[in-house]
């Protein structure tokens, strides 16, 4: 599949996405890191949906569904944001407010490696839960290895239907190239 990122470094890709950017992709594909990098470069507030969905200072305990929806709906009503996370129950509202869309589509093996790396070695990661520490969970391993491939197909179909300005980063090389072309910092 050809790269979705143009090879010309002077082409203004990121600016074409507008002031409200939605980042979607498999678990542990780099959504939060990319969201932070875009937020720093563009001066946009960053919203990590994992932090809205889960109760802070817990072991990733979900909030009540209505509370999450309220926090989500308040967040998308802001004039500017870069938002990462899937949470398909609220995706339609998010996309209706978004001005740009990025789909990360890294391989499952990459997502598994990133999950293990973050649980074993990272203490303060982007998009992490306040007061929480990531640990290896069999449920998450199952989600990445079994559930994500089905979601990946759905996200690909969604990407084709979305009429927003959009970018699909289908490989780790595409993602790295995007960081380079847009002069985004990972730190």
Short mmCIF file of C-alpha atoms in Angstrom, two decimals:
data_model
loop_
_atom_site.label_atom_id
_atom_site.label_comp_id
_atom_site.label_asym_id
_atom_site.label_seq_id
_atom_site.Cartn_x
_atom_site.Cartn_y
_atom_site.Cartn_z
CA UNK A 1 0.00 0.00 0.00
CA UNK A 2 1.48 3.41 -0.87
CA UNK A 3 2.28 5.81 1.91
CA UNK A 4 -0.46 8.28 2.80
CA UNK A 5 2.14 10.92 3.67
CA UNK A 6 3.37 12.97 0.72
CA UNK A 7 7.12 12.83 0.19
CA UNK A 8 7.48 16.62 -0.18
CA UNK A 9 8.50 18.05 3.23
CA UNK A 10 7.19 21.52 2.36
CA UNK A 11 3.63 20.32 1.84
CA UNK A 12 1.44 21.59 4.76
CA UNK A 13 -0.31 18.39 5.79
CA UNK A 14 -0.94 19.03 9.48
CA UNK A 15 -2.29 22.55 9.02
CA UNK A 16 -4.87 21.22 6.55
CA UNK A 17 -6.49 19.25 9.40
CA UNK A 18 -7.84 22.36 11.10
CA UNK A 19 -8.25 23.17 14.80
CA UNK A 20 -10.04 19.96 15.93
CA UNK A 21 -8.13 16.78 15.10
CA UNK A 22 -9.41 13.30 15.90
CA UNK A 23 -6.79 10.51 16.14
CA UNK A 24 -8.04 6.93 15.92
CA UNK A 25 -6.20 3.63 15.84
CA UNK A 26 -5.49 0.35 17.61
CA UNK A 27 -4.51 0.26 21.27
CA UNK A 28 -0.83 1.10 21.75
CA UNK A 29 -0.36 2.40 18.21
CA UNK A 30 1.06 5.76 19.33
CA UNK A 31 -2.11 7.88 19.40
CA UNK A 32 -1.33 9.69 22.67
CA UNK A 33 2.27 10.42 21.74
CA UNK A 34 1.18 11.79 18.37
CA UNK A 35 -1.61 13.84 19.96
CA UNK A 36 0.85 15.44 22.38
CA UNK A 37 3.32 16.20 19.60
CA UNK A 38 0.62 17.83 17.45
CA UNK A 39 -0.73 19.77 20.43
CA UNK A 40 2.72 21.20 21.20
CA UNK A 41 3.39 22.17 17.59
CA UNK A 42 -0.03 23.66 16.88
CA UNK A 43 -0.77 25.11 20.34
CA UNK A 44 -3.92 23.00 20.70
CA UNK A 45 -5.29 21.52 23.91
CA UNK A 46 -4.79 17.76 24.00
CA UNK A 47 -7.55 15.46 25.20
CA UNK A 48 -6.74 11.82 25.91
CA UNK A 49 -10.03 9.91 25.94
CA UNK A 50 -8.53 7.18 28.17
CA UNK A 51 -8.29 9.84 30.90
CA UNK A 52 -11.94 10.79 30.46
CA UNK A 53 -13.14 7.18 30.29
CA UNK A 54 -11.28 5.90 33.39
CA UNK A 55 -11.35 7.02 37.01
CA UNK A 56 -8.07 8.69 38.01
CA UNK A 57 -5.97 6.97 40.69
CA UNK A 58 -7.52 3.61 39.87
CA UNK A 59 -6.30 0.52 38.05
CA UNK A 60 -8.06 1.61 34.85
CA UNK A 61 -11.56 1.39 36.31
CA UNK A 62 -14.12 2.81 33.86
CA UNK A 63 -16.29 5.74 34.88
CA UNK A 64 -20.06 5.34 34.69
CA UNK A 65 -21.07 5.55 31.00
CA UNK A 66 -23.16 8.72 31.44
CA UNK A 67 -20.30 10.51 33.21
CA UNK A 68 -17.90 9.62 30.37
CA UNK A 69 -20.38 10.82 27.73
CA UNK A 70 -20.81 14.12 29.56
CA UNK A 71 -17.04 14.67 29.83
CA UNK A 72 -16.62 13.70 26.18
CA UNK A 73 -19.39 15.98 24.96
CA UNK A 74 -17.99 18.93 26.96
CA UNK A 75 -14.53 18.29 25.50
CA UNK A 76 -15.65 18.16 21.86
CA UNK A 77 -17.54 21.44 22.23
CA UNK A 78 -14.26 23.31 22.72
CA UNK A 79 -13.18 25.40 19.74
CA UNK A 80 -9.80 23.65 19.43
CA UNK A 81 -8.42 20.25 20.36
CA UNK A 82 -6.45 17.25 19.33
CA UNK A 83 -8.15 14.17 20.73
CA UNK A 84 -6.89 10.62 20.80
CA UNK A 85 -8.86 7.49 21.52
CA UNK A 86 -11.40 5.24 19.92
CA UNK A 87 -14.48 4.80 22.14
CA UNK A 88 -16.83 4.15 19.26
CA UNK A 89 -19.96 4.84 21.34
CA UNK A 90 -19.09 8.55 21.09
CA UNK A 91 -17.24 8.55 17.78
CA UNK A 92 -20.09 9.93 15.66
CA UNK A 93 -20.38 13.09 17.79
CA UNK A 94 -16.59 13.50 17.84
CA UNK A 95 -16.27 13.22 14.06
CA UNK A 96 -19.16 15.64 13.55
CA UNK A 97 -17.13 18.30 15.44
CA UNK A 98 -13.71 17.32 14.08
CA UNK A 99 -12.05 19.30 11.32
CA UNK A 100 -9.42 16.64 10.58
CA UNK A 101 -8.85 12.93 11.05
CA UNK A 102 -5.74 10.79 11.50
CA UNK A 103 -5.87 7.00 11.43
CA UNK A 104 -2.93 5.07 12.83
CA UNK A 105 -2.84 1.53 11.51
CA UNK A 106 0.40 -0.01 12.80
CA UNK A 107 0.69 -3.82 12.83
CA UNK A 108 -0.63 -5.84 15.77
CA UNK A 109 2.90 -7.00 16.59
CA UNK A 110 3.96 -3.35 17.03
CA UNK A 111 1.00 -2.68 19.32
CA UNK A 112 1.83 -5.74 21.43
CA UNK A 113 5.49 -4.70 21.74
CA UNK A 114 4.52 -1.13 22.68
CA UNK A 115 2.10 -2.40 25.32
CA UNK A 116 4.73 -4.60 26.93
CA UNK A 117 7.34 -1.84 26.74
CA UNK A 118 5.07 0.69 28.39
CA UNK A 119 4.00 -1.66 31.19
CA UNK A 120 7.53 -2.86 31.94
CA UNK A 121 9.65 0.25 31.37
CA UNK A 122 7.65 3.48 31.21
CA UNK A 123 6.60 5.21 34.42
CA UNK A 124 5.12 8.48 33.19
CA UNK A 125 3.66 8.01 29.76
CA UNK A 126 1.63 10.36 27.62
CA UNK A 127 -2.07 9.77 28.00
CA UNK A 128 -1.56 7.72 31.15
CA UNK A 129 -4.01 7.71 33.99
CA UNK A 130 -3.29 10.11 36.85
CA UNK A 131 -2.00 8.11 39.79
CA UNK A 132 -2.16 4.88 37.78
CA UNK A 133 0.58 2.53 36.75
CA UNK A 134 0.28 0.29 33.74
CA UNK A 135 0.73 -3.41 34.38
CA UNK A 136 0.48 -6.34 32.02
CA UNK A 137 -3.13 -7.51 31.91
CA UNK A 138 -4.25 -10.62 30.06
CA UNK A 139 -7.47 -8.85 29.09
CA UNK A 140 -5.45 -6.14 27.33
CA UNK A 141 -3.20 -8.68 25.59
CA UNK A 142 -6.35 -10.43 24.34
CA UNK A 143 -7.82 -7.12 23.22
CA UNK A 144 -4.72 -6.20 21.20
CA UNK A 145 -4.21 -9.67 19.67
CA UNK A 146 -7.82 -10.77 19.08
CA UNK A 147 -10.22 -7.80 19.15
CA UNK A 148 -8.02 -5.20 17.46
CA UNK A 149 -7.78 -6.98 14.07
CA UNK A 150 -11.60 -6.72 13.71
CA UNK A 151 -11.52 -3.10 14.83
CA UNK A 152 -8.71 -2.38 12.37
CA UNK A 153 -10.98 -3.37 9.47
CA UNK A 154 -13.81 -1.20 10.83
CA UNK A 155 -11.48 1.77 11.24
CA UNK A 156 -10.22 1.28 7.68
CA UNK A 157 -13.79 1.27 6.35
CA UNK A 158 -14.58 4.36 8.42
CA UNK A 159 -11.49 6.11 7.07
CA UNK A 160 -12.72 5.55 3.52
CA UNK A 161 -16.16 7.03 4.36
CA UNK A 162 -15.02 10.10 6.33
CA UNK A 163 -15.09 13.24 4.20
CA UNK A 164 -12.84 15.29 6.51
CA UNK A 165 -9.26 16.14 5.57
CA UNK A 166 -7.48 12.97 6.66
CA UNK A 167 -4.20 11.12 6.90
CA UNK A 168 -3.70 7.36 7.20
CA UNK A 169 -0.41 6.23 8.68
CA UNK A 170 -0.41 2.52 7.88
CA UNK A 171 3.10 1.55 8.98
CA UNK A 172 5.64 2.54 11.58
CA UNK A 173 7.71 4.03 8.74
CA UNK A 174 4.74 6.19 7.69
CA UNK A 175 4.37 7.40 11.27
CA UNK A 176 8.09 8.17 11.61
CA UNK A 177 8.04 9.96 8.25
CA UNK A 178 5.07 12.05 9.39
CA UNK A 179 6.97 13.10 12.53
CA UNK A 180 9.94 14.10 10.36
CA UNK A 181 7.96 15.92 7.65
CA UNK A 182 5.87 17.85 10.17
CA UNK A 183 8.87 18.45 12.45
CA UNK A 184 7.06 16.98 15.44
CA UNK A 185 8.92 16.24 18.65
CA UNK A 186 8.33 13.00 20.53
CA UNK A 187 9.54 14.55 23.79
#
